[in-house]
mmCIF file with all atom_site columns, C-alpha atoms in Angstrom:
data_model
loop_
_atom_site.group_PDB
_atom_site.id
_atom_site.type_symbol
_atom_site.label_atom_id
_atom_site.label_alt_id
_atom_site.label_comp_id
_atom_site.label_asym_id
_atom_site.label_entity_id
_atom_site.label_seq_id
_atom_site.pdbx_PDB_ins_code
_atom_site.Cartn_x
_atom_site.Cartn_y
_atom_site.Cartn_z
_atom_site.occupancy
_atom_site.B_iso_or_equiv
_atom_site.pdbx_formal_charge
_atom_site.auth_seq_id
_atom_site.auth_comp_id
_atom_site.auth_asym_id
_atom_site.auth_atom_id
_atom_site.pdbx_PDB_model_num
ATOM 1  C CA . UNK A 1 1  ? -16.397 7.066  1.031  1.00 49.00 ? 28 UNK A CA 1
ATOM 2  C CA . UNK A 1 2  ? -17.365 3.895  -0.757 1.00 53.00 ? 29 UNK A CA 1
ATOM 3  C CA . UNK A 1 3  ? -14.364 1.089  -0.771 1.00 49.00 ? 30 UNK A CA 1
ATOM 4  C CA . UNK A 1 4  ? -15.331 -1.440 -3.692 1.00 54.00 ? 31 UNK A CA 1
ATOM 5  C CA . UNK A 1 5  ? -13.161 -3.402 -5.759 1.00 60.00 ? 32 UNK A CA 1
ATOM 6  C CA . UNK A 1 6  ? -10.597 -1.636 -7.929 1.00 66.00 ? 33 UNK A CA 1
ATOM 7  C CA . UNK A 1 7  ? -11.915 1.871  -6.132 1.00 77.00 ? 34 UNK A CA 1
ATOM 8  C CA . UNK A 1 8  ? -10.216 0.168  -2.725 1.00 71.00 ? 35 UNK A CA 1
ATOM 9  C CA . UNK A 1 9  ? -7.218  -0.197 -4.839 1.00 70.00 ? 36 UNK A CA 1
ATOM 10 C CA . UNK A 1 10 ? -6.826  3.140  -6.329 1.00 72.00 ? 37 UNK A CA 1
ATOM 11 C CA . UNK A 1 11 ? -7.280  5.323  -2.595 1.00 72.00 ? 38 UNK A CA 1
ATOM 12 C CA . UNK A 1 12 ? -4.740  2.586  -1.246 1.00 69.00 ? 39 UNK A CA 1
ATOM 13 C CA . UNK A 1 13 ? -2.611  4.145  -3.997 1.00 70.00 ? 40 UNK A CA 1
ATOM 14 C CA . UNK A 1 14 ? -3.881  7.627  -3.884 1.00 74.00 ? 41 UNK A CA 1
ATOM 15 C CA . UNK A 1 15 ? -4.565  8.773  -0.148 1.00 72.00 ? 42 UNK A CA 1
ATOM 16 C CA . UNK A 1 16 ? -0.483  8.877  0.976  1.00 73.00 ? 43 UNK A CA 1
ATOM 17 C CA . UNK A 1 17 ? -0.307  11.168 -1.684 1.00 76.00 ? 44 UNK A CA 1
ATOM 18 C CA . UNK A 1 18 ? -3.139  13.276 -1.114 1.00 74.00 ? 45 UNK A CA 1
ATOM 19 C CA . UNK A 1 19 ? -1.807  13.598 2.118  1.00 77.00 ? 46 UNK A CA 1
ATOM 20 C CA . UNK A 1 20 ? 1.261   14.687 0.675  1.00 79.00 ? 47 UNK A CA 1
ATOM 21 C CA . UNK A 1 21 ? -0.141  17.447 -0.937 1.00 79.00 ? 48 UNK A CA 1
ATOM 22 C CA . UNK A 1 22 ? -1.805  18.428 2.017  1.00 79.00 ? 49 UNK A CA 1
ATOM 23 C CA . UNK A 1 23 ? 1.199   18.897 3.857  1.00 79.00 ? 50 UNK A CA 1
ATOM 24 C CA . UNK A 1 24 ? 3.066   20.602 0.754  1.00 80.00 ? 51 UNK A CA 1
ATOM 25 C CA . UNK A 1 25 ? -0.074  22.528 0.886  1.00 80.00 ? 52 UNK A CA 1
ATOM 26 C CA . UNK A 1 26 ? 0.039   23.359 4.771  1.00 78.00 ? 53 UNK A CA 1
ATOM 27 C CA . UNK A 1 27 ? 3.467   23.904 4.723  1.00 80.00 ? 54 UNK A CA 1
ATOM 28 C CA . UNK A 1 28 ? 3.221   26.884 2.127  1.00 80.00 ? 55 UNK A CA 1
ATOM 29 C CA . UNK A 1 29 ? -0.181  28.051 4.047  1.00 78.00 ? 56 UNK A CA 1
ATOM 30 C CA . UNK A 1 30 ? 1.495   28.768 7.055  1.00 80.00 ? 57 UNK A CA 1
ATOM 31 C CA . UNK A 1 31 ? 4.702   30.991 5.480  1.00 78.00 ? 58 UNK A CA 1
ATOM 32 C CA . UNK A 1 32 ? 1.900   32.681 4.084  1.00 74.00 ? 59 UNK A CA 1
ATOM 33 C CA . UNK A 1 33 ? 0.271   33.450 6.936  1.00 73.00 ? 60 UNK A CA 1
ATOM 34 C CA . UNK A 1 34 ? 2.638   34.455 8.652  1.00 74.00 ? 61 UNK A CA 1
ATOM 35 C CA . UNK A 1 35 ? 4.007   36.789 6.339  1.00 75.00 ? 62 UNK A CA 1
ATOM 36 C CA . UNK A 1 36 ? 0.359   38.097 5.745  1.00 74.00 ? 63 UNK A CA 1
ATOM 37 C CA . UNK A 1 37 ? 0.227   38.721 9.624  1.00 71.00 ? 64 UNK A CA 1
ATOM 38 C CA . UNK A 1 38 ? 3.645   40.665 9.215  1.00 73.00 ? 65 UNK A CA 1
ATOM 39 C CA . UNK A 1 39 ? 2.248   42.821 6.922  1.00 71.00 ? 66 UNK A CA 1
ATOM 40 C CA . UNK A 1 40 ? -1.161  43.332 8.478  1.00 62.00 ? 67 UNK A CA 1
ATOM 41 C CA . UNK A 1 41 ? -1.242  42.335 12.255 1.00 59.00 ? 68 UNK A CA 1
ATOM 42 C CA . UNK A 1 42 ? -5.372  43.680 12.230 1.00 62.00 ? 69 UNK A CA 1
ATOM 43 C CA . UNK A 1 43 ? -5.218  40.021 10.342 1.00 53.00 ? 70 UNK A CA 1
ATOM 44 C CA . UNK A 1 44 ? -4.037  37.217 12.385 1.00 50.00 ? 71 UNK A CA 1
ATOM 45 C CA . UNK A 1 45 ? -6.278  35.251 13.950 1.00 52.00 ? 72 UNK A CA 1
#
């Protein structure tokens, strides 16, 4: 990941909320999973 000028300034601004959507992402993954696994226990992992 290259840091250089106005690039440095836009992923200050941009990774908190990529990691934001990660955890909005995570935190619907794992309901999903779950429920998958209720459905199909052969499944979980």
């Amino acid at each position: 990941m290259k840091l250089i000028g106005g690039d440095l300034a836009l992923q200050i601004w941009a990774i908190p909320r990529l990691e934001q959507h990660w955890l909005n992402y995570l935190s619907l993954l794992f309901p999903l999973r779950a429920l998958a696994a209720n459905q199909h226990p052969e499944c979980l992992v």
